[in-house]
PDB file of C-alpha atoms in Angstrom:
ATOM      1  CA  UNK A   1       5.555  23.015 -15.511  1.00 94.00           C
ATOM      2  CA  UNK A   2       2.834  20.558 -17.016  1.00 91.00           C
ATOM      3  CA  UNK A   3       2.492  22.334 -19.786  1.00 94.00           C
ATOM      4  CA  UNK A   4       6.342  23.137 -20.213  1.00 94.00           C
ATOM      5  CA  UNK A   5       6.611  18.797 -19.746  1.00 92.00           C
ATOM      6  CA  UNK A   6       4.186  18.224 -22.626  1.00 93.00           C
ATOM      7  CA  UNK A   7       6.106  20.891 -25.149  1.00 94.00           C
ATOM      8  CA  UNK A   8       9.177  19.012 -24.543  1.00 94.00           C
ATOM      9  CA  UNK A   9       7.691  15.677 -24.764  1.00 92.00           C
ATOM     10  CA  UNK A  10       6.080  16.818 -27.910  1.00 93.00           C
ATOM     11  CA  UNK A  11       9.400  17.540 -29.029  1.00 94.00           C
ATOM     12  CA  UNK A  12      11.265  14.385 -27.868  1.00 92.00           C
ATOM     13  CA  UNK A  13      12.992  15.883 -24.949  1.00 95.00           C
ATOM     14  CA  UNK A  14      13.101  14.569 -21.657  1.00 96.00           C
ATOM     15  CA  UNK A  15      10.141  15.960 -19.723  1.00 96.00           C
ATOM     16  CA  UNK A  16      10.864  14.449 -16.571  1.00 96.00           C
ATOM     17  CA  UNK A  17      12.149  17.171 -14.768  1.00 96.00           C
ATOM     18  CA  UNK A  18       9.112  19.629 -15.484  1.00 96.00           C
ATOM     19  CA  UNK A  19       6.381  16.657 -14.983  1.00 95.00           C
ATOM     20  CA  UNK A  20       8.358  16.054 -11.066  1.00 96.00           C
ATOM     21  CA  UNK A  21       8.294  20.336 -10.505  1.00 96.00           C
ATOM     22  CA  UNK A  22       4.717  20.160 -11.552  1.00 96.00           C
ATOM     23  CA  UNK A  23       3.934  17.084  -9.160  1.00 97.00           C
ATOM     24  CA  UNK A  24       5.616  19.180  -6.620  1.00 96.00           C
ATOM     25  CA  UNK A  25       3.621  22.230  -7.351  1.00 97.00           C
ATOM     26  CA  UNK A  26       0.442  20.046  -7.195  1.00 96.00           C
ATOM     27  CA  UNK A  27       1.563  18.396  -3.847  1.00 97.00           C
ATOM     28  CA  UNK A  28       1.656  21.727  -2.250  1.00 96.00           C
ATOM     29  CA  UNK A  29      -1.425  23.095  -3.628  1.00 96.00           C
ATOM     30  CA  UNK A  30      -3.479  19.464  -2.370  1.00 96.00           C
ATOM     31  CA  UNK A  31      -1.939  20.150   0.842  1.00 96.00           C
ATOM     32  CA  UNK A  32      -3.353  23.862   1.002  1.00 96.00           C
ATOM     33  CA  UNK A  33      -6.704  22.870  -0.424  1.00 96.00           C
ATOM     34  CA  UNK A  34      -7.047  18.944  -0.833  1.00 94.00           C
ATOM     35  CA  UNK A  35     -11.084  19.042  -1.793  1.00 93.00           C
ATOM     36  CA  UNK A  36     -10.433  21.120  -5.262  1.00 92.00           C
ATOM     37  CA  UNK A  37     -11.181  17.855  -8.044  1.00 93.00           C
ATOM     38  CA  UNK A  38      -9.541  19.733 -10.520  1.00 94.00           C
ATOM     39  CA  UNK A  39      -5.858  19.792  -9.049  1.00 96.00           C
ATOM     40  CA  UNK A  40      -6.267  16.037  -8.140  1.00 97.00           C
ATOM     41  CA  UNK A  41      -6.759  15.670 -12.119  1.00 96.00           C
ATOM     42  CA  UNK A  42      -4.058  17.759 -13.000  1.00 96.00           C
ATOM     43  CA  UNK A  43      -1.626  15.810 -11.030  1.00 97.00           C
ATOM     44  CA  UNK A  44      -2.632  12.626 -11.889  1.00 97.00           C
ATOM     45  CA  UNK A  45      -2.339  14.299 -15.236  1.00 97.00           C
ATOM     46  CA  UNK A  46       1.465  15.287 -15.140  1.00 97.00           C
ATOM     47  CA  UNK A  47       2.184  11.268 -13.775  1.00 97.00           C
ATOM     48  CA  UNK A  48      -0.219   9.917 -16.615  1.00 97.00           C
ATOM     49  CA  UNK A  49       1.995  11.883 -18.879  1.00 97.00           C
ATOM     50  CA  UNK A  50       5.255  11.128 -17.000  1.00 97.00           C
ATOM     51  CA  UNK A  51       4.446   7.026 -17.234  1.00 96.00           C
ATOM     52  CA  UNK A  52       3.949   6.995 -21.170  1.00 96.00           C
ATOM     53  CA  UNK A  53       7.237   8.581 -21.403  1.00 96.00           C
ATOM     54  CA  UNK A  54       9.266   6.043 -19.356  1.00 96.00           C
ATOM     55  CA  UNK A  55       7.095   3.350 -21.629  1.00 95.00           C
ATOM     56  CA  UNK A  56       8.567   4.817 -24.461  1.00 94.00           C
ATOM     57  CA  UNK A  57      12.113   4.803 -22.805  1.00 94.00           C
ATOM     58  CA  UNK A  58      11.578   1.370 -22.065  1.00 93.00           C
ATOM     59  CA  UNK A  59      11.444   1.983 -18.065  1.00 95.00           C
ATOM     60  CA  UNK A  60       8.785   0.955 -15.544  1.00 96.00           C
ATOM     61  CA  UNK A  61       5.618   2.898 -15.608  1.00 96.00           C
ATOM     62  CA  UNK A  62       3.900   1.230 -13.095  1.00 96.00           C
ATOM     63  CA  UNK A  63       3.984   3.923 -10.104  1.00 97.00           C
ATOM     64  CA  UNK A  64       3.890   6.869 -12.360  1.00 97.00           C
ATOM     65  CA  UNK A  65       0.401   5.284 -14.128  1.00 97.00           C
ATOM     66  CA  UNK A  66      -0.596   3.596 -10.240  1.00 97.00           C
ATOM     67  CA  UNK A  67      -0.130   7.451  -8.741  1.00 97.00           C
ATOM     68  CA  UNK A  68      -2.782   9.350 -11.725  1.00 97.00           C
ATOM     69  CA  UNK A  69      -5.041   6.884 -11.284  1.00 97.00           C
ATOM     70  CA  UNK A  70      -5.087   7.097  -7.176  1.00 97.00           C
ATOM     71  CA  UNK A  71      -5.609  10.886  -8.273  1.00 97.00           C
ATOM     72  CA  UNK A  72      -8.317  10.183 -10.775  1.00 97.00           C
ATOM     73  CA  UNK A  73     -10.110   8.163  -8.236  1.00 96.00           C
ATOM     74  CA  UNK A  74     -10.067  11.364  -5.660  1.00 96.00           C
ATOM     75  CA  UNK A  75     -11.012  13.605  -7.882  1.00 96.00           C
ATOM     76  CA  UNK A  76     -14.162  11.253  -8.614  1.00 95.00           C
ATOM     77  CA  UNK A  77     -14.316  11.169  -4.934  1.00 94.00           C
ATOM     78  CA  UNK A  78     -14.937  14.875  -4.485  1.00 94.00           C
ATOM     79  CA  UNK A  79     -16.991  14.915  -7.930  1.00 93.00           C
ATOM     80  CA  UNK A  80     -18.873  11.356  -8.663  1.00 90.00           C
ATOM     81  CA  UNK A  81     -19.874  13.822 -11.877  1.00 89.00           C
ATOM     82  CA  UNK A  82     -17.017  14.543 -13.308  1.00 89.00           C
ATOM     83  CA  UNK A  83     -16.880  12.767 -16.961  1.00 92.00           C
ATOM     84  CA  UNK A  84     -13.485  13.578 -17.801  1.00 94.00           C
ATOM     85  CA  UNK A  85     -11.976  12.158 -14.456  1.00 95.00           C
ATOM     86  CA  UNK A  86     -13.680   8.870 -15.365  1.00 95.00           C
ATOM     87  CA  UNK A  87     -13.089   9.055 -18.850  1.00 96.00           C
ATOM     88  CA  UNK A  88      -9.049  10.017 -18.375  1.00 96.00           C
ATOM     89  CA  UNK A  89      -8.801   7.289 -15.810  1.00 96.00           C
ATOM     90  CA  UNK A  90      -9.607   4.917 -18.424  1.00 96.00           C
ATOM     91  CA  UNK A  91      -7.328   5.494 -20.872  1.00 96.00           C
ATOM     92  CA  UNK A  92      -4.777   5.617 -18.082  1.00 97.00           C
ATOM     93  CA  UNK A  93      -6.121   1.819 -17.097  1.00 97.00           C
ATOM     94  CA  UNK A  94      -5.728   1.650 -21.157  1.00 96.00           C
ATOM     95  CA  UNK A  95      -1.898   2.457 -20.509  1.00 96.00           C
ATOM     96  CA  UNK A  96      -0.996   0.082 -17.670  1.00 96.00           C
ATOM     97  CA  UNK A  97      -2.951  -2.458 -19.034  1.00 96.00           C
ATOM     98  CA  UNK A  98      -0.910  -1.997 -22.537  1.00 94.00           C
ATOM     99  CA  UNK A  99       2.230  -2.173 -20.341  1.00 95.00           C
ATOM    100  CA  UNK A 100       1.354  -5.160 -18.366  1.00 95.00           C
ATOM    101  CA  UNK A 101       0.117  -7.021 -22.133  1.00 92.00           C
ATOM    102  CA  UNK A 102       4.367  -6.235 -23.007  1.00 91.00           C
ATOM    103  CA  UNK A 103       5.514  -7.962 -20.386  1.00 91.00           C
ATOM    104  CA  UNK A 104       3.265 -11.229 -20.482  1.00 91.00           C
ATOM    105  CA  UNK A 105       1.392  -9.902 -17.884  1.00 93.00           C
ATOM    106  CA  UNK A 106      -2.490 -10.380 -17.680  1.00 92.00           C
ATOM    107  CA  UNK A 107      -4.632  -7.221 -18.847  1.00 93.00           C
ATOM    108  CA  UNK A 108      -7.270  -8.361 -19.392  1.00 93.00           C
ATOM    109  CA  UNK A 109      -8.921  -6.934 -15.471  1.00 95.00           C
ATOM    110  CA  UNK A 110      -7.834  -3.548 -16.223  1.00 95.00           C
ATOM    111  CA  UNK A 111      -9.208  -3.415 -20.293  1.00 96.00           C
ATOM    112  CA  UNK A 112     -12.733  -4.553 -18.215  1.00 96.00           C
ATOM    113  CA  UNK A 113     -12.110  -1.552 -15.844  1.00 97.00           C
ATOM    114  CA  UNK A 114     -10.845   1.074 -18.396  1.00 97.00           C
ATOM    115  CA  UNK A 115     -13.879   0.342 -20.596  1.00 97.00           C
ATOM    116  CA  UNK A 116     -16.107   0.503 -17.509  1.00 96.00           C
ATOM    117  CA  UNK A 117     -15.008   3.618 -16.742  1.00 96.00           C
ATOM    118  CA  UNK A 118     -15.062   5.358 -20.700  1.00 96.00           C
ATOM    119  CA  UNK A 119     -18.788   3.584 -21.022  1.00 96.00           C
ATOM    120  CA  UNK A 120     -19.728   5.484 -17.253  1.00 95.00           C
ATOM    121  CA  UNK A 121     -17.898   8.720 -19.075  1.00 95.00           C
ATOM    122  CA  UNK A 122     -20.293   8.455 -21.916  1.00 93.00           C
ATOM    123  CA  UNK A 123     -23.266   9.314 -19.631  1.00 91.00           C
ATOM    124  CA  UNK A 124     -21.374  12.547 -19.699  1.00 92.00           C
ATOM    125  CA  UNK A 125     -19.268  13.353 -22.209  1.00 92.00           C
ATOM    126  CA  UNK A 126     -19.809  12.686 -25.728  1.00 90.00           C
ATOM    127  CA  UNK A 127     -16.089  12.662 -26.717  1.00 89.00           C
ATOM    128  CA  UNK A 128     -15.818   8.960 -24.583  1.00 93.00           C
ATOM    129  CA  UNK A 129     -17.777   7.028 -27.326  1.00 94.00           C
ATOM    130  CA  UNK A 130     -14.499   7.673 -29.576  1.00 94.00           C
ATOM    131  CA  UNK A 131     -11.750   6.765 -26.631  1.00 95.00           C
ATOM    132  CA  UNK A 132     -14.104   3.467 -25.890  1.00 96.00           C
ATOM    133  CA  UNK A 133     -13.850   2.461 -29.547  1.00 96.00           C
ATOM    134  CA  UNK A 134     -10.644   2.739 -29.483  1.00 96.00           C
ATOM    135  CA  UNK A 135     -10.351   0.668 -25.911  1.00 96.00           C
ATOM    136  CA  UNK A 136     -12.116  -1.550 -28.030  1.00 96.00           C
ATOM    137  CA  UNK A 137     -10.148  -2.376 -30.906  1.00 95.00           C
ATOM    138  CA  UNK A 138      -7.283  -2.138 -28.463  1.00 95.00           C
ATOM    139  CA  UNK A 139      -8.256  -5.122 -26.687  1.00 95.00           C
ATOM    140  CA  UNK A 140      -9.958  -7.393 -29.326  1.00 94.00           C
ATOM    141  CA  UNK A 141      -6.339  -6.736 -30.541  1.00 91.00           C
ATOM    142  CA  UNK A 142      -4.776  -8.400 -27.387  1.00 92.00           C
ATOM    143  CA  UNK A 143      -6.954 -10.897 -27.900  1.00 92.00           C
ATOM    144  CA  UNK A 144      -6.397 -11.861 -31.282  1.00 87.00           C
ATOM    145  CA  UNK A 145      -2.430 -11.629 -30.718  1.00 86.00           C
ATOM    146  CA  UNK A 146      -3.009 -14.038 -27.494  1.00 87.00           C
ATOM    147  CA  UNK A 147      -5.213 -16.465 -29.512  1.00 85.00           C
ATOM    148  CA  UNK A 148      -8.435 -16.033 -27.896  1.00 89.00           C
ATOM    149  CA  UNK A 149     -11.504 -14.502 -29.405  1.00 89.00           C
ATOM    150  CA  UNK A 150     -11.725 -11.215 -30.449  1.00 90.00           C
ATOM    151  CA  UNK A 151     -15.070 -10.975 -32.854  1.00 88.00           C
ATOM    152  CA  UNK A 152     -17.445  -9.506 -30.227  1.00 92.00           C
ATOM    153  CA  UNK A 153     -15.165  -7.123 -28.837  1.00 94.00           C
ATOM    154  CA  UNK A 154     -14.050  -6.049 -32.136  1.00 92.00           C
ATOM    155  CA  UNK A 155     -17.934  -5.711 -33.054  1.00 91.00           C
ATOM    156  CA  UNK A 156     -18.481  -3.671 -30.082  1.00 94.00           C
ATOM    157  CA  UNK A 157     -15.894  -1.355 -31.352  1.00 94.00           C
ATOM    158  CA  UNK A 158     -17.145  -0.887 -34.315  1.00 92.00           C
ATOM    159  CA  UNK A 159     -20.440   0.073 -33.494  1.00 93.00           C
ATOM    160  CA  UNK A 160     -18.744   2.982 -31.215  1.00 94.00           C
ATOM    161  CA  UNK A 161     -17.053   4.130 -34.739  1.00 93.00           C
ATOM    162  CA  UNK A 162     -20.134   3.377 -36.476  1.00 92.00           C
ATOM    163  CA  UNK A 163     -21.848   5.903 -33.866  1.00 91.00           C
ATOM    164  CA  UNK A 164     -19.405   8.575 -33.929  1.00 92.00           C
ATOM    165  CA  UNK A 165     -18.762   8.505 -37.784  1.00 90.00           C
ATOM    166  CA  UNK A 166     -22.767   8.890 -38.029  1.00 88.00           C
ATOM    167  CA  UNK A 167     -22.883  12.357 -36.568  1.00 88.00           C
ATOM    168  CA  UNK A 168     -19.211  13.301 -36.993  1.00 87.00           C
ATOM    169  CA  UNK A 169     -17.477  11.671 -40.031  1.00 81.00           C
ATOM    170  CA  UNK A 170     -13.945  12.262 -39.127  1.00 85.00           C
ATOM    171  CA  UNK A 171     -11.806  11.112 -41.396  1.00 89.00           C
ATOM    172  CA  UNK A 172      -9.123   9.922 -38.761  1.00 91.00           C
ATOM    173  CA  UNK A 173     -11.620   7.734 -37.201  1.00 91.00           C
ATOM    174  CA  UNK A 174     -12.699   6.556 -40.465  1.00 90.00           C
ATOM    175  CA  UNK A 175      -9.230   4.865 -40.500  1.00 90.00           C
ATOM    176  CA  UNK A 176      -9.253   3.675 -37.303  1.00 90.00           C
ATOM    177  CA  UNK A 177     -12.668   1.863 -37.738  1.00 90.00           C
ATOM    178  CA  UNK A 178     -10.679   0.504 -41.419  1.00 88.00           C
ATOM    179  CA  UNK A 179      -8.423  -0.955 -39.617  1.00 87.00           C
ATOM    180  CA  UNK A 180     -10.764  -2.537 -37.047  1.00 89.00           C
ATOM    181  CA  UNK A 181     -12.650  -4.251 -39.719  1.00 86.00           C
ATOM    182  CA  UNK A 182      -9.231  -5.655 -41.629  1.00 83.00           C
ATOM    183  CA  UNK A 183      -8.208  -6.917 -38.229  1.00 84.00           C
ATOM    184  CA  UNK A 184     -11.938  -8.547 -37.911  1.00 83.00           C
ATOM    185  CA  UNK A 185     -11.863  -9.905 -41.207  1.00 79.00           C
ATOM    186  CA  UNK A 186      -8.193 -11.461 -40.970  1.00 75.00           C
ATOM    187  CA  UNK A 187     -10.324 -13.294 -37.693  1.00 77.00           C
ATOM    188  CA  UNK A 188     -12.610 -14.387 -39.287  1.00 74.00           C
ATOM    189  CA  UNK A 189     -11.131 -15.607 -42.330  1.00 69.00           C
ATOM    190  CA  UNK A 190      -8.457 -17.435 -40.337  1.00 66.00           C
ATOM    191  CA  UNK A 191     -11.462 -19.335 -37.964  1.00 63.00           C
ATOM    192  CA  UNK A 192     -13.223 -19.648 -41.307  1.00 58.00           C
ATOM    193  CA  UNK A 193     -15.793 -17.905 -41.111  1.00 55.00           C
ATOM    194  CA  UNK A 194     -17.377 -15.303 -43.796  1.00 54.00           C
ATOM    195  CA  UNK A 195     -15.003 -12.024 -43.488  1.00 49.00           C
ATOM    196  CA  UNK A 196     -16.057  -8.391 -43.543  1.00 48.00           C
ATOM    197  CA  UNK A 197     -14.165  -6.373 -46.371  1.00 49.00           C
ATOM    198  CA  UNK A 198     -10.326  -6.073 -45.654  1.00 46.00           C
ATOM    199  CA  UNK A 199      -9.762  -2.550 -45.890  1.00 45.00           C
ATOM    200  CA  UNK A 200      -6.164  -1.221 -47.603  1.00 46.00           C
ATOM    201  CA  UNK A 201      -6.588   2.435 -48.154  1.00 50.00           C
ATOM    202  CA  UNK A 202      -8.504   3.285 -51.050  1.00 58.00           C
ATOM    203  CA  UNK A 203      -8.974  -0.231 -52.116  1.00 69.00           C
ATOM    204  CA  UNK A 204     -10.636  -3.364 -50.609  1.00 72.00           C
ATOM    205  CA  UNK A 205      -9.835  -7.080 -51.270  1.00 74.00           C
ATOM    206  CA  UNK A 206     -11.221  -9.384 -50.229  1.00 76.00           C
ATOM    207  CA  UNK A 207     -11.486 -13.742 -50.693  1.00 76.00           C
ATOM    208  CA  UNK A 208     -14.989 -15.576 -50.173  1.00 75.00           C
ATOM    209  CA  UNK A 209     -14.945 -18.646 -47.680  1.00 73.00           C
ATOM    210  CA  UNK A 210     -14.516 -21.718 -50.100  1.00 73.00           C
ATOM    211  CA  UNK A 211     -18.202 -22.586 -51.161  1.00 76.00           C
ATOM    212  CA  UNK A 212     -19.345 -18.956 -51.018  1.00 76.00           C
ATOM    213  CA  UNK A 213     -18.040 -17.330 -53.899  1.00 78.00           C
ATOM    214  CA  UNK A 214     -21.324 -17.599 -56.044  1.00 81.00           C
ATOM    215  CA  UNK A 215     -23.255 -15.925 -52.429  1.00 77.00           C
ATOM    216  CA  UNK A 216     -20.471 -13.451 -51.770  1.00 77.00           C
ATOM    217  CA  UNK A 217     -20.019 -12.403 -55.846  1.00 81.00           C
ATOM    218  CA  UNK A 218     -23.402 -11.841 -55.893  1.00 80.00           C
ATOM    219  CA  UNK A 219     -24.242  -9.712 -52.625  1.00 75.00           C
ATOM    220  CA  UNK A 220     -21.199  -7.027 -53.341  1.00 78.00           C
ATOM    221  CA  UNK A 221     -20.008  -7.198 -57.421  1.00 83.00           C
ATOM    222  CA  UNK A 222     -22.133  -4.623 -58.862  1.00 84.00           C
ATOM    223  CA  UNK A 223     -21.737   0.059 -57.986  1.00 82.00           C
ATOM    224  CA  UNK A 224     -22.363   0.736 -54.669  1.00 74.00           C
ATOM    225  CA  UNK A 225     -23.326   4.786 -53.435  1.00 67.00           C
ATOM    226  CA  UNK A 226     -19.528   5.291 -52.469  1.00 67.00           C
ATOM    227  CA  UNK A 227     -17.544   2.872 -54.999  1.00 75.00           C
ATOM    228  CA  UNK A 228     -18.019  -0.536 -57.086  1.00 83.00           C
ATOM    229  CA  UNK A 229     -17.048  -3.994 -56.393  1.00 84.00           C
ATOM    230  CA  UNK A 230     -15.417  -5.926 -59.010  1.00 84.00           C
ATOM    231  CA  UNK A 231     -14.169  -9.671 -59.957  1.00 85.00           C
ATOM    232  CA  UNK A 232     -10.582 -10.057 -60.808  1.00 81.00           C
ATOM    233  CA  UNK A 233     -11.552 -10.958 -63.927  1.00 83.00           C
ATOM    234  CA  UNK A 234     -13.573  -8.420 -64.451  1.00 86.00           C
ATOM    235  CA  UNK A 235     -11.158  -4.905 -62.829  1.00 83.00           C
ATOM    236  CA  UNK A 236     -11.336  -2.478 -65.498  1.00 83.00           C
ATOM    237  CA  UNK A 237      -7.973  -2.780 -67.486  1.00 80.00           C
ATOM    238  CA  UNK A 238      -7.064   1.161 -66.440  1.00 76.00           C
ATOM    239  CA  UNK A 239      -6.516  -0.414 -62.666  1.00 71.00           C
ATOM    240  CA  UNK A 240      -3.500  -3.159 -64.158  1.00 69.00           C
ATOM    241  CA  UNK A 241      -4.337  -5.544 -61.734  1.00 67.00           C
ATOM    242  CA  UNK A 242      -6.649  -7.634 -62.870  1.00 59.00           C
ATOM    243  CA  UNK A 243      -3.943 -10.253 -64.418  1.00 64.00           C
ATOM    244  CA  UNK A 244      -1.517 -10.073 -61.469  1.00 66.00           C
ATOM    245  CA  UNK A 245      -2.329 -13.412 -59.662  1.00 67.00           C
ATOM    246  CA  UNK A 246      -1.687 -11.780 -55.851  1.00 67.00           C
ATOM    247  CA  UNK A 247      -4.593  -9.745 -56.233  1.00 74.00           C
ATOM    248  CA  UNK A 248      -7.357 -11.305 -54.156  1.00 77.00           C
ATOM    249  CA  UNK A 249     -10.754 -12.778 -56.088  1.00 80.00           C
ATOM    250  CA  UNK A 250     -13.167  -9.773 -55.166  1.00 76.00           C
TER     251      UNK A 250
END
């Protein structure tokens, strides 16, 4: 039934009628055998999965996501150890706190918890430095949006990418930490302060802080090991951009 849930869900289909036969499966096993961790994950499992879909239906989540994390925190119960239990329980915190962020609700307890939880998860498995970058960028994101600072949590989650890209360089990541870094460097350049590069795909622009062009020009205008930095006056005339006046000074 769980996996019958996700195919549909997968497919757009309403799931919610195989997620509540697999809860009731999972109720009857838990009463048969309530100290096996594993069914304790897979049921708080099928209600992680059932909340996100009645997020994306626009209906309350709140029990679904406040049942698989009760279940998470048994399973931890039975099995302090277990990585993934702590690791899934944060991105479920991830979820509610997402939720609560929609409705002008405060998140900000549960972000602290979920990346509590995917930085105890990293201990044990090595896939949680990914999730907690994202948890990361997630929140300085919040953050930003609600006018607060974001710069250290954003920094944070780009030394997770950093890490991950270091001994894995996946490409997907690579555009998640992109995006990170334009998000930083919009920050930054809005408190004025000197921005990162804004990342846009394949090409970077980027403006100096007023007073730091000459500084700026001369730390990144020259070939780097994976590209080369140009002025706009000085974009090779094969790029036709260098006159149009939108493009930014670097």
């Amino acid at each position: 039934h769980l996996n019958w849930g996700a195919w549909k869900q997968d497919r757009r289909e309403d799931p919610t009628a195989a997620y509540e036969a697999a809860i009731r499966d999972f109720d009857e096993a838990l009463k048969r055998n309530p100290g096996r961790e594993r069914t304790w994950m897979s049921r708080a499992l099928a209600n992680r999965n059932l909340g996100n879909w009645l997020e994306e239906q626009a209906q309350d989540p709140t029990a679904a996501y406040g049942r698989s994390l009760s279940d998470y925190g048994e399973a931890l119960q039975r099995n302090p150890a277990r990585g993934e239990a702590r690791m899934l329980r944060g991105s479920t915190r991830m979820d509610l706190a997402l939720h609560l962020a929609g409705r002008g609700r405060d998140p900000i307890p549960l972000f602290r918890d979920a990346i509590a939880d995917l930085t105890d998860a990293l201990k044990l498995v090595p896939d949680a430095r990914v999730r907690r970058a994202d948890a990361l960028a997630t929140w300085a994101s919040h953050l930003h949006e609600a006018g607060k600072d974001p710069a250290e949590v954003f920094r944070r989650a780009l030394d997770d990418y950093d890490e991950w890209i270091g001994a894995h360089d996946d490409l997907d990541v690579r555009r998640r930490r992109a995006a990170a870094r334009m998000k930083l460097g919009l920050h930054l350049q809005a408190v004025r302060e000197d921005p990162t590069v804004l990342y846009a795909g394949a090409v970077a622009y980027l403006d100096a802080t007023p007073g730091r062009a000459a500084e700026v020009e001369a730390a990144l205008v020259r070939r780097h090991p994976h590209g080369e930095c140009w002025t706009r006056a000085t974009i090779p005339a094969r790029f036709v951009l260098g006159a149009n006046p939108r493009v930014s000074s670097i």
